[in-house]
Short mmCIF file of C-alpha atoms in Angstrom, two decimals:
data_model
loop_
_atom_site.label_atom_id
_atom_site.label_comp_id
_atom_site.label_asym_id
_atom_site.label_seq_id
_atom_site.Cartn_x
_atom_site.Cartn_y
_atom_site.Cartn_z
CA UNK A 465 -0.13 0.01 -0.09
CA UNK A 466 2.67 2.68 0.98
CA UNK A 467 4.69 1.01 -2.02
CA UNK A 468 2.25 1.87 -4.56
CA UNK A 469 1.41 5.44 -3.12
CA UNK A 470 5.11 6.33 -3.30
CA UNK A 471 5.47 4.81 -6.66
CA UNK A 472 2.43 7.11 -7.71
CA UNK A 473 4.03 10.24 -6.24
CA UNK A 474 7.22 9.57 -8.10
CA UNK A 475 5.62 8.53 -11.19
CA UNK A 476 3.53 12.19 -11.39
CA UNK A 477 7.01 13.87 -10.51
CA UNK A 478 8.82 12.01 -13.24
CA UNK A 479 6.03 13.36 -15.62
CA UNK A 480 6.67 17.28 -14.73
CA UNK A 481 10.33 16.57 -14.62
CA UNK A 482 9.91 15.71 -18.34
CA UNK A 483 8.02 18.91 -19.21
CA UNK A 484 11.03 20.55 -17.48
CA UNK A 485 13.34 18.70 -19.32
CA UNK A 486 11.34 20.03 -22.73
CA UNK A 487 11.65 23.50 -21.52
CA UNK A 488 15.32 23.07 -20.56
CA UNK A 489 15.99 21.68 -24.30
CA UNK A 490 13.79 24.19 -26.08
CA UNK A 491 16.11 27.09 -24.44
CA UNK A 492 19.45 24.97 -25.24
CA UNK A 493 20.23 24.88 -21.41
CA UNK A 494 22.40 22.03 -19.79
CA UNK A 495 20.89 21.54 -16.30
CA UNK A 496 22.86 20.35 -13.07
CA UNK A 497 21.12 19.17 -10.05
CA UNK A 498 23.57 20.28 -7.19
CA UNK A 499 22.92 17.70 -4.11
CA UNK A 500 24.51 17.18 -0.42
CA UNK A 501 24.03 16.89 3.10
CA UNK A 502 23.60 20.41 5.08
CA UNK A 503 27.23 22.59 5.21
CA UNK A 504 28.71 20.57 2.55
CA UNK A 505 29.94 23.85 0.74
CA UNK A 506 27.24 23.97 -2.42
CA UNK A 507 26.94 27.51 -2.24
CA UNK A 508 30.60 28.36 -1.79
CA UNK A 509 31.06 25.72 -4.85
CA UNK A 510 28.71 27.97 -6.68
CA UNK A 511 30.36 31.08 -5.75
CA UNK A 512 33.52 30.22 -6.99
CA UNK A 513 32.04 28.10 -10.12
CA UNK A 514 30.17 31.31 -11.05
CA UNK A 515 33.23 33.49 -11.07
CA UNK A 516 35.25 30.96 -13.02
CA UNK A 517 32.39 30.76 -15.69
CA UNK A 518 32.10 34.50 -16.14
CA UNK A 519 32.88 35.70 -19.59
CA UNK A 520 32.84 31.51 -20.99
CA UNK A 521 29.34 30.24 -19.81
CA UNK A 522 25.91 32.30 -19.13
CA UNK A 523 24.80 30.76 -15.68
CA UNK A 524 21.23 30.88 -13.75
CA UNK A 525 20.47 29.30 -10.63
CA UNK A 526 17.74 28.04 -8.58
CA UNK A 527 18.14 28.00 -4.73
CA UNK A 528 16.32 25.36 -2.60
CA UNK A 529 16.21 26.00 0.88
CA UNK A 530 13.57 25.05 3.35
CA UNK A 531 13.47 28.44 4.61
CA UNK A 532 14.96 31.97 4.14
CA UNK A 533 17.16 33.33 1.33
CA UNK A 534 20.78 33.40 2.37
CA UNK A 535 22.26 31.35 -0.33
CA UNK A 536 20.43 33.29 -2.96
CA UNK A 537 21.41 36.57 -1.17
CA UNK A 538 25.42 35.29 -1.36
CA UNK A 539 24.93 34.93 -5.14
CA UNK A 540 23.26 38.09 -5.96
CA UNK A 541 26.74 39.90 -5.89
CA UNK A 542 27.51 37.65 -8.97
CA UNK A 543 24.95 39.22 -11.25
CA UNK A 544 23.80 35.86 -12.06
CA UNK A 545 19.85 35.50 -12.34
CA UNK A 546 18.73 33.58 -9.00
CA UNK A 547 15.32 32.16 -7.84
CA UNK A 548 15.12 31.00 -4.55
CA UNK A 549 12.57 28.19 -3.65
CA UNK A 550 11.22 27.76 -0.08
CA UNK A 551 10.09 24.35 0.86
CA UNK A 552 8.91 25.41 4.67
CA UNK A 553 5.50 26.42 4.53
CA UNK A 554 3.98 22.99 6.07
CA UNK A 555 5.23 22.07 9.31
CA UNK A 556 8.77 21.36 9.14
CA UNK A 557 9.21 21.85 5.21
CA UNK A 558 9.83 19.38 2.48
CA UNK A 559 13.09 18.02 2.94
CA UNK A 560 14.06 17.96 -1.30
CA UNK A 561 13.18 19.71 -3.99
CA UNK A 562 10.36 17.85 -6.69
CA UNK A 563 9.94 18.75 -10.13
CA UNK A 564 6.84 20.66 -9.38
CA UNK A 565 8.75 23.38 -7.49
CA UNK A 566 11.19 23.72 -10.23
CA UNK A 567 8.41 24.06 -12.89
CA UNK A 568 6.68 26.84 -10.83
CA UNK A 569 10.17 28.56 -10.40
CA UNK A 570 10.85 28.36 -13.82
CA UNK A 571 8.18 31.34 -14.61
CA UNK A 572 10.64 33.70 -12.77
CA UNK A 573 13.59 32.49 -14.38
CA UNK A 574 14.21 33.70 -18.11
CA UNK A 575 16.12 30.93 -19.84
CA UNK A 576 16.83 32.82 -23.19
CA UNK A 577 20.38 32.72 -23.92
CA UNK A 578 21.30 30.76 -20.96
CA UNK A 579 23.81 27.93 -21.20
CA UNK A 580 23.68 26.21 -17.71
CA UNK A 581 21.19 25.73 -14.94
CA UNK A 582 22.86 25.36 -11.48
CA UNK A 583 19.79 23.90 -9.05
CA UNK A 584 20.97 23.63 -5.56
CA UNK A 585 18.88 21.10 -3.76
CA UNK A 586 17.75 21.37 -0.14
CA UNK A 587 20.77 19.83 2.06
CA UNK A 588 19.65 16.29 2.58
CA UNK A 589 21.35 12.94 1.59
CA UNK A 590 18.32 10.87 1.28
CA UNK A 591 15.06 11.90 -0.77
CA UNK A 592 16.85 14.52 -3.29
CA UNK A 593 18.08 11.22 -4.85
CA UNK A 594 14.47 10.16 -5.72
CA UNK A 595 13.20 13.03 -7.18
CA UNK A 596 14.28 13.94 -10.57
CA UNK A 597 13.56 17.61 -11.59
CA UNK A 598 14.39 17.29 -15.31
CA UNK A 599 18.13 17.95 -14.74
CA UNK A 600 21.19 16.51 -17.46
CA UNK A 601 23.11 15.53 -14.57
CA UNK A 602 23.19 14.83 -10.72
CA UNK A 603 26.32 16.46 -9.08
CA UNK A 604 26.70 15.37 -5.61
CA UNK A 605 28.99 16.88 -2.70
CA UNK A 606 30.53 15.61 0.11
CA UNK A 607 32.61 17.13 2.89
CA UNK A 608 35.46 14.94 4.24
CA UNK A 609 34.43 16.14 7.44
CA UNK A 610 31.17 14.04 6.96
CA UNK A 611 33.38 10.36 7.07
CA UNK A 612 34.19 7.77 4.73
CA UNK A 613 31.19 5.55 5.60
CA UNK A 614 28.81 7.76 3.84
CA UNK A 615 28.34 5.42 0.72
CA UNK A 616 27.45 2.47 2.51
CA UNK A 617 24.56 4.36 4.74
CA UNK A 618 23.26 6.51 1.97
CA UNK A 619 23.76 4.24 -1.46
CA UNK A 620 21.13 5.77 -3.44
CA UNK A 621 22.60 9.46 -3.66
CA UNK A 622 26.07 7.80 -4.75
CA UNK A 623 24.20 5.61 -7.34
CA UNK A 624 22.21 8.30 -9.22
CA UNK A 625 24.91 10.50 -9.14
CA UNK A 626 27.31 11.30 -12.06
CA UNK A 627 29.98 13.10 -10.65
CA UNK A 628 31.16 13.63 -7.00
CA UNK A 629 33.17 16.65 -5.80
CA UNK A 630 34.69 15.55 -2.34
CA UNK A 631 34.82 18.76 -0.74
CA UNK A 632 36.78 20.43 1.87
CA UNK A 633 40.28 18.41 1.20
CA UNK A 634 41.93 21.38 3.09
CA UNK A 635 40.62 19.62 6.14
CA UNK A 636 42.28 16.42 5.40
CA UNK A 637 45.25 16.62 7.72
CA UNK A 638 43.01 17.65 10.62
CA UNK A 639 40.39 14.46 10.06
CA UNK A 640 40.93 10.70 10.59
CA UNK A 641 39.20 10.44 7.06
CA UNK A 642 40.30 7.31 5.46
CA UNK A 643 40.57 8.48 1.64
CA UNK A 644 41.09 4.77 0.35
CA UNK A 645 38.36 3.11 2.06
CA UNK A 646 36.06 6.21 1.09
CA UNK A 647 37.03 5.30 -2.38
CA UNK A 648 36.59 1.91 -2.01
CA UNK A 649 32.90 2.28 -0.42
CA UNK A 650 31.82 4.46 -3.35
CA UNK A 651 33.05 2.20 -5.92
CA UNK A 652 31.34 -0.66 -4.14
CA UNK A 653 27.78 1.44 -4.68
CA UNK A 654 28.70 2.74 -8.04
CA UNK A 655 31.82 1.76 -9.75
CA UNK A 656 31.54 4.25 -12.54
CA UNK A 657 31.22 7.53 -10.54
CA UNK A 658 34.02 9.86 -11.16
CA UNK A 659 35.54 11.60 -7.88
CA UNK A 660 36.96 14.82 -7.79
CA UNK A 661 39.08 15.81 -4.68
CA UNK A 662 37.99 19.42 -4.41
CA UNK A 663 38.46 22.58 -1.90
CA UNK A 664 36.07 25.24 -2.85
CA UNK A 665 38.42 27.01 -0.52
CA UNK A 666 42.03 26.48 -1.91
CA UNK A 667 40.59 25.77 -5.43
CA UNK A 668 42.01 22.00 -5.36
CA UNK A 669 40.26 20.18 -8.31
CA UNK A 670 38.46 23.03 -9.50
CA UNK A 671 40.15 23.14 -13.06
CA UNK A 672 38.66 19.65 -13.47
CA UNK A 673 35.29 20.58 -12.38
CA UNK A 674 35.01 23.56 -14.69
CA UNK A 675 36.56 21.45 -17.68
CA UNK A 676 33.79 18.85 -16.99
CA UNK A 677 31.07 21.44 -16.79
CA UNK A 678 32.39 22.87 -20.01
CA UNK A 679 32.72 19.73 -22.04
CA UNK A 680 29.37 18.55 -20.95
CA UNK A 681 27.64 21.96 -22.18
CA UNK A 682 29.59 21.54 -25.62
CA UNK A 683 28.56 17.81 -25.75
CA UNK A 684 24.67 18.86 -25.15
CA UNK A 685 25.12 21.42 -27.54
CA UNK A 686 25.95 18.97 -30.11
CA UNK A 687 23.05 16.63 -29.13
CA UNK A 688 20.80 19.29 -29.82
CA UNK A 689 22.32 20.16 -32.92
CA UNK A 690 21.94 16.72 -34.11
CA UNK A 691 18.53 16.75 -33.54
CA UNK B 1312 -5.27 18.40 0.59
CA UNK B 1313 -1.53 17.67 1.00
CA UNK B 1314 -1.80 19.48 4.30
CA UNK B 1315 -4.59 17.30 5.65
CA UNK B 1316 -2.64 14.14 4.43
CA UNK B 1317 0.67 15.21 6.27
CA UNK B 1318 -1.36 16.06 9.29
CA UNK B 1319 -2.99 12.70 9.09
CA UNK B 1320 0.25 10.79 9.27
CA UNK B 1321 1.53 13.00 11.79
CA UNK B 1322 -1.34 12.28 14.02
CA UNK B 1323 -1.22 8.84 13.70
CA UNK B 1324 2.35 8.91 14.35
CA UNK B 1325 1.65 10.86 17.73
CA UNK B 1326 -0.48 8.05 18.81
CA UNK B 1327 1.99 5.44 18.44
CA UNK B 1328 4.67 7.50 20.07
CA UNK B 1329 2.43 8.02 22.76
CA UNK B 1330 2.40 3.91 23.16
CA UNK B 1331 6.16 4.18 22.86
CA UNK B 1332 6.04 6.32 26.00
CA UNK B 1333 4.07 4.45 28.02
CA UNK B 1334 6.07 1.52 27.28
CA UNK B 1335 9.32 3.36 28.14
CA UNK B 1336 7.86 4.92 31.43
CA UNK B 1337 6.72 1.24 32.42
CA UNK B 1338 10.29 0.33 32.42
CA UNK B 1339 11.48 3.65 33.79
CA UNK B 1340 13.73 4.27 30.78
CA UNK B 1341 14.80 8.02 30.17
CA UNK B 1342 14.97 8.17 26.40
CA UNK B 1343 17.00 10.53 24.07
CA UNK B 1344 16.36 11.34 20.54
CA UNK B 1345 19.71 12.07 18.82
CA UNK B 1346 19.40 13.90 15.58
CA UNK B 1347 21.89 15.78 13.04
CA UNK B 1348 22.78 16.09 9.83
CA UNK B 1349 25.04 13.14 8.10
CA UNK B 1350 28.42 12.96 9.58
CA UNK B 1351 28.08 15.39 12.41
CA UNK B 1352 29.29 12.79 14.74
CA UNK B 1353 26.59 10.96 16.56
CA UNK B 1354 27.76 7.56 16.53
CA UNK B 1355 31.56 8.63 18.12
CA UNK B 1356 29.45 10.74 20.52
CA UNK B 1357 27.64 7.62 21.42
CA UNK B 1358 30.87 5.65 21.75
CA UNK B 1359 32.14 7.98 24.31
CA UNK B 1360 29.03 8.41 26.39
CA UNK B 1361 28.57 4.76 26.79
CA UNK B 1362 31.90 4.55 27.92
CA UNK B 1363 31.49 7.53 30.38
CA UNK B 1364 28.27 6.22 31.57
CA UNK B 1365 29.39 2.73 32.19
CA UNK B 1366 29.08 1.32 36.04
CA UNK B 1367 26.82 4.49 36.33
CA UNK B 1368 23.67 3.98 34.31
CA UNK B 1369 22.26 1.07 32.02
CA UNK B 1370 22.08 2.09 28.45
CA UNK B 1371 20.33 0.63 25.34
CA UNK B 1372 20.69 1.98 21.88
CA UNK B 1373 18.36 2.11 18.71
CA UNK B 1374 20.26 2.99 15.51
CA UNK B 1375 18.60 4.17 12.62
CA UNK B 1376 19.93 4.15 9.31
CA UNK B 1377 18.68 3.74 5.79
CA UNK B 1378 21.07 1.00 5.00
CA UNK B 1379 23.80 -1.12 6.79
CA UNK B 1380 24.60 -1.98 10.40
CA UNK B 1381 27.68 0.05 10.41
CA UNK B 1382 26.70 2.08 13.46
CA UNK B 1383 25.32 -0.79 15.26
CA UNK B 1384 29.08 -2.52 14.45
CA UNK B 1385 30.59 0.16 16.03
CA UNK B 1386 28.65 -0.18 19.10
CA UNK B 1387 28.95 -3.60 19.70
CA UNK B 1388 32.12 -3.83 21.38
CA UNK B 1389 30.61 -1.83 24.17
CA UNK B 1390 28.66 -4.46 25.62
CA UNK B 1391 25.56 -2.40 25.50
CA UNK B 1392 22.37 -3.98 24.02
CA UNK B 1393 21.64 -2.61 20.13
CA UNK B 1394 18.95 -2.74 17.63
CA UNK B 1395 19.33 -1.68 14.21
CA UNK B 1396 16.49 0.04 12.15
CA UNK B 1397 16.74 0.06 8.33
CA UNK B 1398 14.47 2.50 7.07
CA UNK B 1399 13.42 0.04 4.17
CA UNK B 1400 15.39 -0.01 1.20
CA UNK B 1401 12.34 0.81 -0.77
CA UNK B 1402 13.65 3.39 -3.51
CA UNK B 1403 15.96 5.38 -1.64
CA UNK B 1404 14.60 4.47 2.15
CA UNK B 1405 12.94 6.52 4.56
CA UNK B 1406 14.95 9.55 5.44
CA UNK B 1407 13.59 9.67 8.98
CA UNK B 1408 12.71 7.55 11.92
CA UNK B 1409 8.96 7.21 12.98
CA UNK B 1410 7.15 5.98 16.00
CA UNK B 1411 6.14 2.70 14.40
CA UNK B 1412 9.61 1.80 13.55
CA UNK B 1413 10.52 2.26 17.42
CA UNK B 1414 7.47 0.04 18.12
CA UNK B 1415 8.78 -2.75 16.19
CA UNK B 1416 12.33 -2.45 17.27
CA UNK B 1417 10.99 -2.83 21.09
CA UNK B 1418 9.94 -5.98 20.76
CA UNK B 1419 13.83 -6.83 20.18
CA UNK B 1420 15.27 -4.61 22.88
CA UNK B 1421 14.81 -5.62 26.52
CA UNK B 1422 14.12 -2.79 28.55
CA UNK B 1423 14.02 -3.92 32.14
CA UNK B 1424 16.69 -2.10 34.39
CA UNK B 1425 17.64 0.07 31.37
CA UNK B 1426 17.83 3.50 32.49
CA UNK B 1427 18.35 5.35 29.36
CA UNK B 1428 17.64 4.71 25.82
CA UNK B 1429 19.66 6.31 22.83
CA UNK B 1430 17.81 6.45 19.82
CA UNK B 1431 20.21 7.62 16.76
CA UNK B 1432 18.11 8.85 14.08
CA UNK B 1433 18.63 8.87 10.30
CA UNK B 1434 21.20 11.72 9.55
CA UNK B 1435 19.06 14.45 8.34
CA UNK B 1436 18.08 18.26 9.54
CA UNK B 1437 14.75 18.08 8.13
CA UNK B 1438 12.17 15.41 8.76
CA UNK B 1439 13.35 13.72 11.94
CA UNK B 1440 12.13 16.76 13.92
CA UNK B 1441 8.86 16.50 12.70
CA UNK B 1442 8.19 12.92 14.02
CA UNK B 1443 8.05 12.12 17.86
CA UNK B 1444 8.85 8.73 18.19
CA UNK B 1445 8.15 8.67 22.22
CA UNK B 1446 11.33 10.32 23.47
CA UNK B 1447 11.89 12.27 26.72
CA UNK B 1448 14.17 14.54 25.14
CA UNK B 1449 15.22 15.68 21.62
CA UNK B 1450 19.23 16.41 21.50
CA UNK B 1451 20.56 17.64 18.20
CA UNK B 1452 24.21 17.78 17.23
CA UNK B 1453 25.83 20.07 14.65
CA UNK B 1454 29.37 19.90 13.39
CA UNK B 1455 31.02 23.17 13.22
CA UNK B 1456 32.01 22.15 9.73
CA UNK B 1457 28.54 22.70 8.67
CA UNK B 1458 28.60 26.54 9.22
CA UNK B 1459 26.94 29.05 11.42
CA UNK B 1460 23.73 29.66 9.07
CA UNK B 1461 22.06 26.17 9.70
CA UNK B 1462 19.71 27.24 12.44
CA UNK B 1463 18.22 30.00 9.86
CA UNK B 1464 18.08 27.51 6.89
CA UNK B 1465 16.70 24.42 9.25
CA UNK B 1466 14.52 26.10 11.86
CA UNK B 1467 12.14 23.44 12.85
CA UNK B 1468 15.18 20.83 14.23
CA UNK B 1469 16.83 23.83 16.26
CA UNK B 1470 12.91 24.88 17.57
CA UNK B 1471 12.22 21.10 18.98
CA UNK B 1472 15.36 20.67 20.42
CA UNK B 1473 16.07 20.52 24.11
CA UNK B 1474 19.98 20.42 23.79
CA UNK B 1475 22.60 21.18 21.18
CA UNK B 1476 25.77 19.46 21.27
CA UNK B 1477 27.81 21.95 18.92
CA UNK B 1478 30.61 19.15 17.87
CA UNK B 1479 34.17 18.90 16.17
CA UNK B 1480 35.04 22.20 18.10
CA UNK B 1481 38.64 21.07 17.77
CA UNK B 1482 38.41 21.87 14.00
CA UNK B 1483 37.51 25.37 14.52
CA UNK B 1484 41.12 26.70 14.00
CA UNK B 1485 40.75 25.33 10.43
CA UNK B 1486 37.46 26.74 9.53
CA UNK B 1487 35.61 30.33 9.06
CA UNK B 1488 33.02 29.13 11.64
CA UNK B 1489 31.65 32.30 13.40
CA UNK B 1490 30.67 31.17 16.80
CA UNK B 1491 29.13 34.45 18.19
CA UNK B 1492 26.90 34.39 14.84
CA UNK B 1493 26.11 31.16 15.33
CA UNK B 1494 24.89 31.58 18.65
CA UNK B 1495 22.80 34.59 17.52
CA UNK B 1496 21.36 32.69 14.82
CA UNK B 1497 20.26 29.76 17.24
CA UNK B 1498 18.85 32.24 19.79
CA UNK B 1499 16.65 33.70 16.95
CA UNK B 1500 14.96 30.71 16.32
CA UNK B 1501 15.20 29.06 19.94
CA UNK B 1502 15.96 31.66 22.43
CA UNK B 1503 15.75 28.71 25.21
CA UNK B 1504 18.25 26.04 23.44
CA UNK B 1505 21.30 25.23 25.77
CA UNK B 1506 24.45 24.96 23.43
CA UNK B 1507 27.34 22.82 24.78
CA UNK B 1508 30.63 23.36 22.71
CA UNK B 1509 31.79 20.05 22.12
CA UNK B 1510 34.37 17.46 20.76
CA UNK B 1511 33.67 13.84 20.64
CA UNK B 1512 37.23 13.77 19.61
CA UNK B 1513 38.86 15.84 22.55
CA UNK B 1514 36.44 15.20 25.14
CA UNK B 1515 35.50 19.37 25.23
CA UNK B 1516 32.07 19.93 27.10
CA UNK B 1517 31.97 16.02 27.73
CA UNK B 1518 31.33 16.54 31.45
CA UNK B 1519 28.38 18.95 30.83
CA UNK B 1520 26.57 16.77 28.49
CA UNK B 1521 27.17 13.39 31.10
CA UNK B 1522 25.89 15.81 34.08
CA UNK B 1523 23.01 16.86 31.83
CA UNK B 1524 21.91 13.21 31.34
CA UNK B 1525 22.89 11.89 34.82
CA UNK B 1526 20.51 15.04 36.22
CA UNK B 1527 18.04 14.45 33.65
CA UNK B 1528 17.76 10.54 34.17
CA UNK B 1529 17.32 11.37 38.06
CA UNK B 1530 14.46 14.11 37.57
CA UNK B 1531 12.97 11.24 35.52
CA UNK B 1532 13.13 8.67 38.27
CA UNK B 1533 11.70 11.64 40.71
CA UNK B 1534 8.76 12.13 38.52
CA UNK B 1535 7.91 8.47 37.98
CA UNK B 1536 8.27 7.93 41.91
CA UNK B 1537 6.03 10.59 42.37
CA UNK B 1538 3.02 9.39 39.99
#
């Protein structure tokens, strides 16, 4: 009974995600769904990424938070269009973005001429992995402060992701984080998952991430041109 | 429509939580619902806490994870009864414990002579705050690596908590975490929330936490004796 209800919710979500997908395609936008636990550094990564892309790609951002506009406020000085979604109105708020929330946000986000849309999901390693929103790629962030066991405890998030940014590597000297064990745990769940050792603070791994974005956007253009 | 469905789910949960409460009361157990984001250090805190309580209080643990028994396995050497709940590997799994899961776990957990039951919730700052499980107190853990903005972004968790362990203070020298700003943010959401600066690694704040536990257990015994 509970299973069939959940299945219906996810099926309904997928239909709306497909509509979003068509709208993004119509504007030629490459869309990244950026997911992580709270405080892994998604917004810091976006700040640095938007600066690095300036003049190379035109970006827009959809910010998802239970409450408030803190993350959107941080990005406003960068001059990139930002729409904030708050999932809060009911009780404690929804713990993830779904396709309908993105659909509603799109009415406020001009997509003409936008190359890449970053969707910063609510901080949570469980439910965001279950709800597609019409993205091209799911990118997850894990902070090394969270521990090397996370792939085994939150497997779906690691399984659905196309790229992992292993953030805050500048803290590795002060933690017991076991990097080889983490790589083994991640490979156990998703053997094909590329892992970028990353620091939004020092810039480690940043070039590889920006190269990945530029390549994905170019490939997407190629696919659209071929249609 | 969505609101009324959610209200019904929470009302049904509260009824079962009340049954759990009665069972805990019948055995004279003080119950802590331990909540945090993934990787904040709940299990490390439990390891050290169980060692510190040894010979002073009799403890039992209910471990909640989406998948696996990693945390339960870490606690087994401490000789304390541990029951592992997996939140059902349907799709991505449930992102929180609810009262029914605890009810089911209780059949496997002998409560006679147990002074304190620790329930380690699934790592998530949103939904666990919405679901009571029959606990006496909600204790939340926040790692300083997660940033000082969290009370404003996940307000319900901070609002419902009775105590906050601000963990990993040993990392403060290597982070930009603004402690006064964090205290102001937390006070904005829940002015009465006691905050213990804490490190499961170095032991900072540990005495205050253990004193709090001993006092709460004693007060609970007093209340039960008065009934």
